[in-house]
């Protein structure tokens, strides 16, 4: 690095050391205000409820909702917001204050954001028992304190299944009855075509459109410098939309077997984790052993069985019985096995907060191979192109701790720990140990405050693959 470049970077680091603490405090202050607003809106909901009860208990139907409408209209007029929006916010705030006191406390302390709150409350909607909801809340707050809201959402959904009063299979059977396609006209001669489908089908359709769009884009690139590119300058989104229209208007329908769709037609790349015990003939419904569309939502057992039956191969994943850490992915030759191991362990880019899926990431040597870094899972992690370039061309540095934990150090000296999502996803049955109430755990520390002894890991003294009978 040249001296002018080094001096420019040092000046930028010094300025960031002033700006970043301000941004952190502003975000914490916004969280505190969001908590105060939730309490005020919940109080407005309580006022409407008391008004309804005191005025006339005989009111039924829409008449009983007039107090809520009136108060929402009062707030909406004062804040210049739709009263319908206010009434919805009042209900959501009442749910937060009455059913998720710990989440509200964490928001007030600035440990989590309003986006984290929405993810927790939305995931917990399937839990009706107050005691189970409380255990779910304490469990998921431990994750929320160290993960971004986008990463928290699928993890919270998975954890909610552990505490739900009904199984995912029961809810899915009801929900699939509402599948539909509808159209909404918009301006300038355009319209929106929307579909409500099972998640596996929807993701499969979108992924297949994306693969086809990328094929079109690759095909229009010139093979050599003497050729010129075509006039096709469509974006990926535009090509996806064009292909969808072409397929629906010109292709003959094939799925008419009485099911929601022909799952055998899916040829897109969709990663699903299916517990082996859920595939046996006399399987036992267990919320802790739910098949899962990686990074998104659960999958009903029937769909999981149909997709696994047509799979060209299976990966055997071994996880630590205590920590949930991925220990091995048993398949094919070593280089392929390492890639599969990282795909299961990391699931997406390992830069803090990034959710670029594994299939769009590259395997990166934490310690560069040119500098003696080994090609083993203890020195490999998935990074998207953006954050791989950031690692190699800026002052950001990273080292890998035991268990696949990445320790990122920013140019200003702050340290960010990123744990593999699989460690949380494959955690053991929660009924064995209910987590302690959440505590504001600081995950951003300067290097001199980070003691390696803070992180404890068990040493395995057996061959874990010998524990699996198949």
Short mmCIF file of C-alpha atoms in Angstrom, two decimals:
data_model
loop_
_atom_site.label_atom_id
_atom_site.label_comp_id
_atom_site.label_asym_id
_atom_site.label_seq_id
_atom_site.Cartn_x
_atom_site.Cartn_y
_atom_site.Cartn_z
CA UNK A 1 0.00 0.00 0.00
CA UNK A 2 1.40 3.39 -0.98
CA UNK A 3 1.96 6.07 1.64
CA UNK A 4 -0.84 8.35 0.30
CA UNK A 5 -3.27 5.39 0.30
CA UNK A 6 -2.27 4.43 3.85
CA UNK A 7 -2.67 8.01 5.08
CA UNK A 8 -6.08 8.28 3.40
CA UNK A 9 -7.22 5.07 5.09
CA UNK A 10 -5.97 6.21 8.50
CA UNK A 11 -7.80 9.54 8.14
CA UNK A 12 -11.00 7.68 7.18
CA UNK A 13 -10.59 5.37 10.20
CA UNK A 14 -10.19 8.34 12.54
CA UNK A 15 -13.32 10.02 11.18
CA UNK A 16 -15.29 6.76 11.43
CA UNK A 17 -14.31 6.44 15.09
CA UNK A 18 -16.27 9.65 15.61
CA UNK A 19 -19.25 8.88 13.38
CA UNK A 20 -19.88 5.23 14.30
CA UNK A 21 -20.52 5.76 18.05
CA UNK A 22 -23.03 8.47 17.11
CA UNK A 23 -24.88 6.11 14.77
CA UNK A 24 -24.95 3.38 17.43
CA UNK A 25 -26.39 5.79 20.01
CA UNK A 26 -28.95 7.14 17.51
CA UNK A 27 -30.12 3.61 16.72
CA UNK A 28 -30.42 2.81 20.45
CA UNK A 29 -32.37 6.03 21.01
CA UNK A 30 -34.75 5.14 18.16
CA UNK A 31 -35.32 1.73 19.73
CA UNK A 32 -36.16 3.36 23.08
CA UNK A 33 -38.63 5.69 21.35
CA UNK A 34 -40.20 2.74 19.51
CA UNK A 35 -40.71 1.05 22.87
CA UNK A 36 -42.34 4.18 24.31
CA UNK A 37 -44.60 4.49 21.28
CA UNK A 38 -45.65 0.84 21.66
CA UNK A 39 -46.61 1.44 25.28
CA UNK A 40 -48.64 4.52 24.33
CA UNK A 41 -50.46 2.72 21.51
CA UNK A 42 -51.17 -0.23 23.81
CA UNK A 43 -52.64 2.19 26.35
CA UNK A 44 -54.87 3.61 23.60
CA UNK A 45 -56.00 0.04 22.85
CA UNK A 46 -56.79 -0.47 26.55
CA UNK A 47 -58.79 2.78 26.64
CA UNK A 48 -60.88 1.59 23.69
CA UNK A 49 -61.41 -1.80 25.36
CA UNK A 50 -62.54 -0.19 28.63
CA UNK A 51 -64.81 2.21 26.74
CA UNK A 52 -66.41 -0.73 24.92
CA UNK A 53 -66.97 -2.68 28.14
CA UNK A 54 -68.32 0.25 30.15
CA UNK A 55 -70.58 1.68 27.45
CA UNK A 56 -72.80 -1.26 26.58
CA UNK A 57 -71.92 -4.92 27.01
CA UNK A 58 -74.77 -5.87 24.69
CA UNK A 59 -73.09 -4.44 21.63
CA UNK A 60 -72.04 -7.02 19.09
CA UNK A 61 -70.50 -7.12 15.64
CA UNK A 62 -69.34 -3.89 14.05
CA UNK A 63 -71.03 -1.73 16.70
CA UNK A 64 -68.60 -3.05 19.32
CA UNK A 65 -65.67 -1.74 17.26
CA UNK A 66 -66.73 1.91 17.18
CA UNK A 67 -64.67 2.91 20.26
CA UNK A 68 -61.56 1.44 18.61
CA UNK A 69 -62.34 3.25 15.37
CA UNK A 70 -62.96 6.52 17.14
CA UNK A 71 -59.70 6.44 19.12
CA UNK A 72 -57.73 5.31 16.08
CA UNK A 73 -59.25 8.17 14.09
CA UNK A 74 -58.28 10.64 16.84
CA UNK A 75 -54.65 9.46 16.80
CA UNK A 76 -54.56 9.26 13.01
CA UNK A 77 -55.82 12.81 12.59
CA UNK A 78 -53.23 14.12 15.05
CA UNK A 79 -50.36 12.21 13.42
CA UNK A 80 -51.63 12.59 9.84
CA UNK A 81 -51.76 8.79 9.43
CA UNK A 82 -54.59 6.58 8.19
CA UNK A 83 -56.86 5.54 11.06
CA UNK A 84 -56.87 1.98 9.69
CA UNK A 85 -53.08 1.93 10.03
CA UNK A 86 -53.31 3.29 13.56
CA UNK A 87 -55.91 0.70 14.59
CA UNK A 88 -53.67 -2.09 13.30
CA UNK A 89 -50.69 -0.60 15.14
CA UNK A 90 -52.73 -0.39 18.35
CA UNK A 91 -53.49 -4.10 18.17
CA UNK A 92 -49.86 -5.00 17.43
CA UNK A 93 -48.63 -2.80 20.28
CA UNK A 94 -51.08 -4.41 22.71
CA UNK A 95 -49.78 -7.85 21.72
CA UNK A 96 -46.20 -6.73 22.28
CA UNK A 97 -46.86 -5.10 25.66
CA UNK A 98 -49.14 -7.81 27.04
CA UNK A 99 -47.56 -10.98 25.61
CA UNK A 100 -43.90 -10.11 24.99
CA UNK A 101 -42.71 -8.12 27.97
CA UNK A 102 -39.13 -9.36 27.61
CA UNK A 103 -39.01 -8.33 23.96
CA UNK A 104 -40.31 -4.87 24.85
CA UNK A 105 -37.65 -4.59 27.57
CA UNK A 106 -34.92 -5.56 25.10
CA UNK A 107 -36.21 -2.94 22.64
CA UNK A 108 -36.25 -0.31 25.37
CA UNK A 109 -32.64 -1.20 26.26
CA UNK A 110 -31.59 -0.76 22.63
CA UNK A 111 -30.41 -4.38 22.37
CA UNK A 112 -32.77 -5.13 19.47
CA UNK A 113 -34.60 -3.04 16.88
CA UNK A 114 -38.23 -2.71 15.85
CA UNK A 115 -37.49 -5.09 12.96
CA UNK A 116 -36.38 -7.74 15.47
CA UNK A 117 -39.60 -7.19 17.40
CA UNK A 118 -41.73 -7.73 14.30
CA UNK A 119 -39.88 -10.97 13.53
CA UNK A 120 -40.36 -12.31 17.07
CA UNK A 121 -44.03 -11.40 17.39
CA UNK A 122 -44.88 -12.69 13.89
CA UNK A 123 -43.14 -16.02 14.53
CA UNK A 124 -44.78 -16.39 17.95
CA UNK A 125 -48.30 -15.96 16.56
CA UNK A 126 -48.68 -19.76 16.36
CA UNK A 127 -48.07 -20.13 20.13
CA UNK A 128 -51.23 -19.78 22.20
CA UNK A 129 -50.11 -21.00 25.63
CA UNK A 130 -48.64 -18.10 27.69
CA UNK A 131 -46.07 -20.35 29.39
CA UNK A 132 -44.83 -21.71 26.05
CA UNK A 133 -44.80 -18.22 24.57
CA UNK A 134 -42.63 -17.01 27.44
CA UNK A 135 -40.13 -19.85 26.92
CA UNK A 136 -40.04 -19.14 23.18
CA UNK A 137 -39.43 -15.45 23.84
CA UNK A 138 -36.47 -16.03 26.15
CA UNK A 139 -35.05 -18.57 23.70
CA UNK A 140 -35.28 -16.37 20.63
CA UNK A 141 -34.08 -13.20 22.40
CA UNK A 142 -30.72 -14.89 22.87
CA UNK A 143 -30.50 -15.10 19.07
CA UNK A 144 -31.90 -11.61 18.42
CA UNK A 145 -29.18 -10.02 20.57
CA UNK A 146 -26.46 -11.29 18.22
CA UNK A 147 -28.10 -11.51 14.77
CA UNK A 148 -29.62 -9.12 12.25
CA UNK A 149 -33.41 -9.04 11.90
CA UNK A 150 -33.26 -10.67 8.45
CA UNK A 151 -31.27 -13.60 9.85
CA UNK A 152 -33.50 -13.81 12.90
CA UNK A 153 -36.75 -14.25 10.93
CA UNK A 154 -36.25 -17.85 9.68
CA UNK A 155 -34.59 -18.89 12.94
CA UNK A 156 -37.48 -17.51 14.99
CA UNK A 157 -39.97 -19.38 12.80
CA UNK A 158 -38.08 -22.61 13.36
CA UNK A 159 -37.88 -22.10 17.13
CA UNK A 160 -41.59 -21.24 17.31
CA UNK A 161 -42.38 -24.72 15.98
CA UNK A 162 -40.88 -26.14 19.18
CA UNK A 163 -43.44 -24.35 21.33
CA UNK A 164 -46.51 -24.24 19.04
CA UNK A 165 -49.85 -25.66 20.15
CA UNK A 166 -50.48 -27.19 16.72
CA UNK A 167 -48.07 -28.92 14.36
CA UNK A 168 -46.88 -27.30 11.16
CA UNK A 169 -48.46 -30.14 9.18
CA UNK A 170 -51.89 -29.31 10.63
CA UNK A 171 -51.56 -25.60 9.85
CA UNK A 172 -50.15 -26.26 6.39
CA UNK A 173 -53.14 -28.45 5.45
CA UNK A 174 -55.47 -25.56 6.31
CA UNK A 175 -53.34 -22.92 4.61
CA UNK A 176 -52.93 -24.81 1.33
CA UNK A 177 -56.69 -24.64 0.84
CA UNK A 178 -56.33 -20.87 0.36
CA UNK A 179 -53.91 -21.12 -2.59
CA UNK A 180 -54.90 -18.71 -5.31
CA UNK A 181 -53.77 -16.47 -8.16
CA UNK A 182 -55.07 -12.93 -8.55
CA UNK A 183 -54.42 -9.83 -10.61
CA UNK A 184 -54.40 -6.13 -9.74
CA UNK A 185 -54.43 -3.43 -12.41
CA UNK A 186 -51.94 -0.59 -11.90
CA UNK A 187 -51.08 2.56 -13.85
CA UNK A 188 -49.50 2.94 -17.29
CA UNK A 189 -51.05 -0.16 -18.82
CA UNK A 190 -49.44 -2.55 -16.31
CA UNK A 191 -50.86 -5.12 -13.90
CA UNK A 192 -49.59 -7.25 -11.03
CA UNK A 193 -50.04 -11.04 -11.19
CA UNK A 194 -49.72 -12.60 -7.74
CA UNK A 195 -49.84 -16.18 -6.55
CA UNK A 196 -50.33 -17.66 -3.08
CA UNK A 197 -48.56 -21.03 -3.15
CA UNK A 198 -46.83 -23.52 -0.84
CA UNK A 199 -43.38 -22.13 -0.02
CA UNK A 200 -41.47 -24.98 -1.66
CA UNK A 201 -43.33 -24.50 -4.93
CA UNK A 202 -43.01 -20.70 -4.88
CA UNK A 203 -39.27 -20.77 -4.19
CA UNK A 204 -38.80 -23.47 -6.79
CA UNK A 205 -40.63 -21.38 -9.42
CA UNK A 206 -38.64 -18.24 -8.63
CA UNK A 207 -35.32 -20.09 -8.59
CA UNK A 208 -36.06 -21.78 -11.89
CA UNK A 209 -36.96 -18.43 -13.49
CA UNK A 210 -33.70 -17.02 -12.14
CA UNK A 211 -31.66 -19.89 -13.60
CA UNK A 212 -33.35 -19.48 -16.97
CA UNK A 213 -32.78 -15.71 -16.88
CA UNK A 214 -29.08 -16.21 -16.13
CA UNK A 215 -28.86 -18.62 -19.07
CA UNK A 216 -30.29 -15.93 -21.37
CA UNK A 217 -27.82 -13.36 -20.05
CA UNK A 218 -24.86 -15.74 -20.44
CA UNK A 219 -25.91 -16.64 -23.99
CA UNK A 220 -25.91 -13.02 -25.16
CA UNK A 221 -22.29 -12.40 -24.12
CA UNK A 222 -19.82 -12.38 -27.05
CA UNK A 223 -17.54 -15.42 -27.25
CA UNK A 224 -14.58 -13.36 -28.50
CA UNK A 225 -13.61 -9.74 -28.93
CA UNK A 226 -14.42 -9.67 -32.65
CA UNK A 227 -18.11 -10.26 -32.00
CA UNK A 228 -20.48 -7.55 -30.82
CA UNK A 229 -23.12 -7.92 -28.13
CA UNK A 230 -26.75 -8.15 -29.14
CA UNK A 231 -29.26 -5.39 -28.56
CA UNK A 232 -30.76 -7.34 -25.67
CA UNK A 233 -30.05 -5.18 -22.62
CA UNK A 234 -32.83 -6.50 -20.38
CA UNK A 235 -32.16 -6.82 -16.67
CA UNK A 236 -32.52 -10.10 -14.77
CA UNK A 237 -35.87 -8.98 -13.34
CA UNK A 238 -37.17 -8.08 -16.80
CA UNK A 239 -36.07 -11.41 -18.26
CA UNK A 240 -37.66 -13.32 -15.37
CA UNK A 241 -40.95 -11.54 -16.01
CA UNK A 242 -40.78 -12.20 -19.78
CA UNK A 243 -40.02 -15.90 -19.28
CA UNK A 244 -42.90 -16.25 -16.80
CA UNK A 245 -45.32 -14.79 -19.34
CA UNK A 246 -43.96 -16.96 -22.16
CA UNK A 247 -44.20 -20.16 -20.12
CA UNK A 248 -47.73 -19.51 -18.91
CA UNK A 249 -49.05 -18.44 -22.31
CA UNK A 250 -47.37 -21.09 -24.47
CA UNK A 251 -46.74 -24.18 -22.31
CA UNK A 252 -49.38 -26.85 -21.76
CA UNK A 253 -50.36 -27.52 -18.12
CA UNK A 254 -49.27 -30.91 -16.79
CA UNK A 255 -50.16 -30.93 -13.08
CA UNK A 256 -53.71 -32.26 -12.70
CA UNK A 257 -53.27 -35.14 -10.27
CA UNK A 258 -55.50 -33.69 -7.57
CA UNK A 259 -52.62 -32.18 -5.61
CA UNK A 260 -51.72 -28.50 -5.36
CA UNK A 261 -49.08 -28.95 -8.08
CA UNK A 262 -46.73 -31.52 -9.54
CA UNK A 263 -43.74 -31.45 -7.19
CA UNK A 264 -41.86 -33.72 -9.54
CA UNK A 265 -41.66 -30.83 -12.01
CA UNK A 266 -39.36 -28.81 -9.75
CA UNK A 267 -35.84 -28.85 -11.15
CA UNK A 268 -34.61 -25.71 -9.40
CA UNK A 269 -31.98 -25.71 -6.69
CA UNK A 270 -33.85 -25.81 -3.37
CA UNK A 271 -32.12 -26.88 -0.16
CA UNK A 272 -34.32 -28.68 2.38
CA UNK A 273 -33.19 -30.16 5.68
CA UNK A 274 -35.18 -33.35 6.34
CA UNK A 275 -34.68 -35.22 9.66
CA UNK A 276 -34.22 -38.90 8.83
CA UNK A 277 -36.75 -40.04 11.44
CA UNK A 278 -39.50 -38.12 9.60
CA UNK A 279 -39.06 -40.37 6.54
CA UNK A 280 -39.70 -43.72 8.21
CA UNK A 281 -42.96 -45.52 7.48
CA UNK A 282 -44.44 -45.05 10.96
CA UNK A 283 -43.00 -41.65 11.66
CA UNK A 284 -43.73 -39.75 14.85
CA UNK A 285 -44.83 -36.12 14.57
CA UNK A 286 -42.18 -34.15 16.46
CA UNK A 287 -41.98 -30.34 16.29
CA UNK A 288 -38.25 -30.55 16.99
CA UNK A 289 -37.76 -32.67 13.88
CA UNK A 290 -39.54 -30.58 11.25
CA UNK A 291 -38.34 -30.56 7.65
CA UNK A 292 -37.21 -27.04 6.77
CA UNK A 293 -36.77 -25.00 3.61
CA UNK A 294 -33.35 -23.60 4.50
CA UNK A 295 -33.49 -19.97 5.54
CA UNK A 296 -37.24 -19.57 5.12
CA UNK A 297 -39.94 -21.78 6.64
CA UNK A 298 -40.95 -25.34 7.62
CA UNK A 299 -42.06 -27.91 5.03
CA UNK A 300 -44.92 -30.33 5.57
CA UNK A 301 -43.86 -34.01 5.84
CA UNK A 302 -45.74 -35.14 2.72
CA UNK A 303 -43.95 -32.60 0.54
CA UNK A 304 -40.59 -33.41 2.16
CA UNK A 305 -41.06 -37.13 1.44
CA UNK A 306 -42.02 -36.50 -2.19
CA UNK A 307 -39.00 -34.26 -2.79
CA UNK A 308 -36.52 -36.58 -1.07
CA UNK A 309 -37.88 -39.57 -3.00
CA UNK A 310 -36.86 -37.88 -6.26
CA UNK A 311 -33.53 -36.51 -5.02
CA UNK A 312 -30.44 -37.69 -6.88
CA UNK A 313 -28.50 -37.94 -3.63
CA UNK A 314 -28.67 -37.24 0.09
CA UNK A 315 -26.20 -35.58 2.43
CA UNK A 316 -25.76 -37.15 5.85
CA UNK A 317 -25.30 -34.29 8.35
CA UNK A 318 -23.86 -35.00 11.79
CA UNK A 319 -24.34 -32.36 14.47
CA UNK A 320 -22.92 -32.05 17.97
CA UNK A 321 -25.58 -33.26 20.48
CA UNK A 322 -24.92 -30.33 22.83
CA UNK A 323 -23.84 -27.30 20.81
CA UNK A 324 -25.59 -28.14 17.51
CA UNK A 325 -22.33 -27.52 15.60
CA UNK A 326 -22.11 -29.27 12.22
CA UNK A 327 -19.36 -31.92 12.59
CA UNK A 328 -19.47 -33.65 9.23
CA UNK A 329 -21.27 -33.82 5.90
CA UNK A 330 -20.62 -37.31 4.59
CA UNK A 331 -20.60 -37.47 0.77
CA UNK A 332 -18.33 -37.75 -2.27
CA UNK A 333 -14.59 -36.96 -2.56
CA UNK A 334 -12.95 -34.57 -0.05
CA UNK A 335 -13.13 -31.33 -2.04
CA UNK A 336 -16.83 -31.82 -2.78
CA UNK A 337 -17.44 -32.88 0.81
CA UNK A 338 -15.85 -29.69 2.09
CA UNK A 339 -18.10 -27.59 -0.12
CA UNK A 340 -21.15 -29.49 1.08
CA UNK A 341 -20.01 -29.18 4.68
CA UNK A 342 -19.70 -25.40 4.32
CA UNK A 343 -23.04 -25.13 2.52
CA UNK A 344 -24.78 -26.84 5.42
CA UNK A 345 -22.75 -25.12 8.15
CA UNK A 346 -22.82 -21.56 6.82
CA UNK A 347 -25.99 -21.52 4.63
CA UNK A 348 -25.19 -17.98 3.48
CA UNK A 349 -22.39 -15.41 3.35
CA UNK A 350 -20.60 -15.22 6.69
CA UNK A 351 -20.12 -11.45 6.85
CA UNK A 352 -22.22 -10.14 9.78
CA UNK A 353 -25.79 -9.47 8.67
CA UNK A 354 -25.41 -10.75 5.07
CA UNK A 355 -27.90 -13.40 3.85
CA UNK A 356 -26.65 -14.01 0.31
CA UNK A 357 -27.49 -17.75 -0.14
CA UNK A 358 -24.69 -20.32 -0.19
CA UNK A 359 -25.11 -21.19 -3.87
CA UNK A 360 -24.21 -17.59 -4.77
CA UNK A 361 -21.15 -17.50 -2.52
CA UNK A 362 -17.57 -18.64 -3.01
CA UNK A 363 -15.50 -20.78 -0.67
CA UNK A 364 -12.97 -18.39 0.83
CA UNK A 365 -9.75 -19.20 2.69
CA UNK A 366 -9.89 -17.31 5.98
CA UNK A 367 -6.09 -17.29 6.01
CA UNK A 368 -5.10 -16.89 2.36
CA UNK A 369 -3.72 -19.99 0.70
CA UNK A 370 -0.86 -17.89 -0.63
CA UNK A 371 0.08 -17.11 2.97
CA UNK A 372 0.06 -20.74 4.11
CA UNK A 373 -3.65 -21.16 4.82
CA UNK A 374 -4.82 -24.78 4.67
CA UNK A 375 -7.74 -26.02 2.57
CA UNK A 376 -9.78 -27.45 5.43
CA UNK A 377 -13.13 -26.61 7.00
CA UNK A 378 -11.32 -24.86 9.88
CA UNK A 379 -9.91 -22.32 7.42
CA UNK A 380 -12.82 -22.06 4.97
CA UNK A 381 -16.04 -20.04 4.97
CA UNK A 382 -18.62 -18.91 2.43
CA UNK A 383 -18.43 -15.28 1.35
CA UNK A 384 -20.39 -13.46 -1.34
CA UNK A 385 -18.43 -11.53 -3.97
CA UNK A 386 -19.07 -8.19 -2.27
CA UNK A 387 -17.66 -9.25 1.11
CA UNK A 388 -14.89 -11.37 -0.37
CA UNK A 389 -13.65 -8.26 -2.19
CA UNK A 390 -14.06 -6.28 1.04
CA UNK A 391 -11.85 -8.79 2.87
CA UNK A 392 -9.11 -8.78 0.24
CA UNK A 393 -9.01 -5.12 -0.78
CA UNK A 394 -9.71 -3.16 2.41
CA UNK A 395 -8.42 -3.11 5.98
CA UNK A 396 -11.19 -5.47 7.14
CA UNK A 397 -9.64 -8.66 8.54
CA UNK A 398 -11.07 -11.99 9.68
CA UNK A 399 -9.85 -15.02 11.61
CA UNK A 400 -11.65 -18.27 12.31
CA UNK A 401 -12.24 -19.41 15.88
CA UNK A 402 -13.21 -22.95 16.96
CA UNK A 403 -16.68 -24.05 15.87
CA UNK A 404 -16.62 -22.05 12.64
CA UNK A 405 -17.04 -18.72 14.45
CA UNK A 406 -15.62 -15.85 12.38
CA UNK A 407 -14.05 -12.89 14.16
CA UNK A 408 -14.21 -9.85 11.89
CA UNK A 409 -12.16 -6.75 12.73
CA UNK A 410 -13.13 -3.46 11.10
CA UNK A 411 -10.68 -0.76 9.99
CA UNK A 412 -11.54 1.18 13.16
CA UNK A 413 -10.58 -1.77 15.38
CA UNK A 414 -14.05 -2.98 16.33
CA UNK A 415 -14.63 -6.72 16.54
CA UNK A 416 -17.76 -8.52 15.29
CA UNK A 417 -18.38 -12.22 15.91
CA UNK A 418 -20.41 -14.20 13.37
CA UNK A 419 -21.57 -17.65 14.45
CA UNK A 420 -22.69 -20.29 11.92
CA UNK A 421 -26.48 -20.22 11.65
CA UNK A 422 -26.46 -24.03 11.71
CA UNK A 423 -25.21 -23.94 15.32
CA UNK A 424 -28.51 -22.31 16.25
CA UNK A 425 -30.64 -24.24 13.75
CA UNK A 426 -29.46 -27.67 14.92
CA UNK A 427 -29.51 -26.81 18.64
CA UNK A 428 -30.84 -29.59 20.89
CA UNK A 429 -34.39 -30.12 22.17
CA UNK A 430 -35.25 -27.03 24.27
CA UNK A 431 -37.21 -29.00 26.83
CA UNK A 432 -33.93 -30.29 28.28
CA UNK A 433 -32.87 -26.83 29.37
CA UNK A 434 -34.80 -23.57 29.33
CA UNK A 435 -32.43 -20.67 28.61
CA UNK A 436 -31.82 -18.02 31.23
CA UNK A 437 -33.57 -14.66 30.73
CA UNK A 438 -31.82 -12.60 28.10
CA UNK A 439 -29.00 -10.30 29.09
CA UNK A 440 -27.66 -7.42 26.96
CA UNK A 441 -24.62 -9.24 25.57
CA UNK A 442 -22.17 -6.95 23.81
CA UNK A 443 -20.99 -8.51 20.58
CA UNK A 444 -19.03 -5.48 19.36
CA UNK A 445 -15.76 -5.05 21.24
CA UNK A 446 -12.37 -3.57 20.47
CA UNK A 447 -9.59 -6.14 20.17
CA UNK A 448 -7.96 -5.54 23.55
CA UNK A 449 -11.29 -6.32 25.26
CA UNK A 450 -11.72 -9.66 23.49
CA UNK A 451 -10.39 -12.55 25.55
CA UNK A 452 -10.17 -15.90 23.67
CA UNK A 453 -11.05 -17.61 26.96
CA UNK A 454 -14.55 -16.09 26.64
CA UNK A 455 -15.38 -18.82 24.10
CA UNK A 456 -15.56 -22.41 25.34
CA UNK A 457 -15.82 -25.48 23.16
CA UNK A 458 -16.03 -29.17 23.96
CA UNK A 459 -13.33 -31.49 22.60
CA UNK A 460 -14.72 -34.62 21.03
CA UNK A 461 -12.88 -37.85 21.87
CA UNK A 462 -14.86 -40.24 19.64
CA UNK A 463 -15.65 -40.75 16.00
CA UNK A 464 -19.11 -39.17 15.64
CA UNK A 465 -19.89 -41.06 12.43
CA UNK A 466 -19.88 -44.32 14.38
CA UNK A 467 -22.97 -43.14 16.27
CA UNK A 468 -25.16 -43.23 13.15
CA UNK A 469 -26.57 -46.68 12.32
CA UNK A 470 -27.00 -46.12 8.58
#
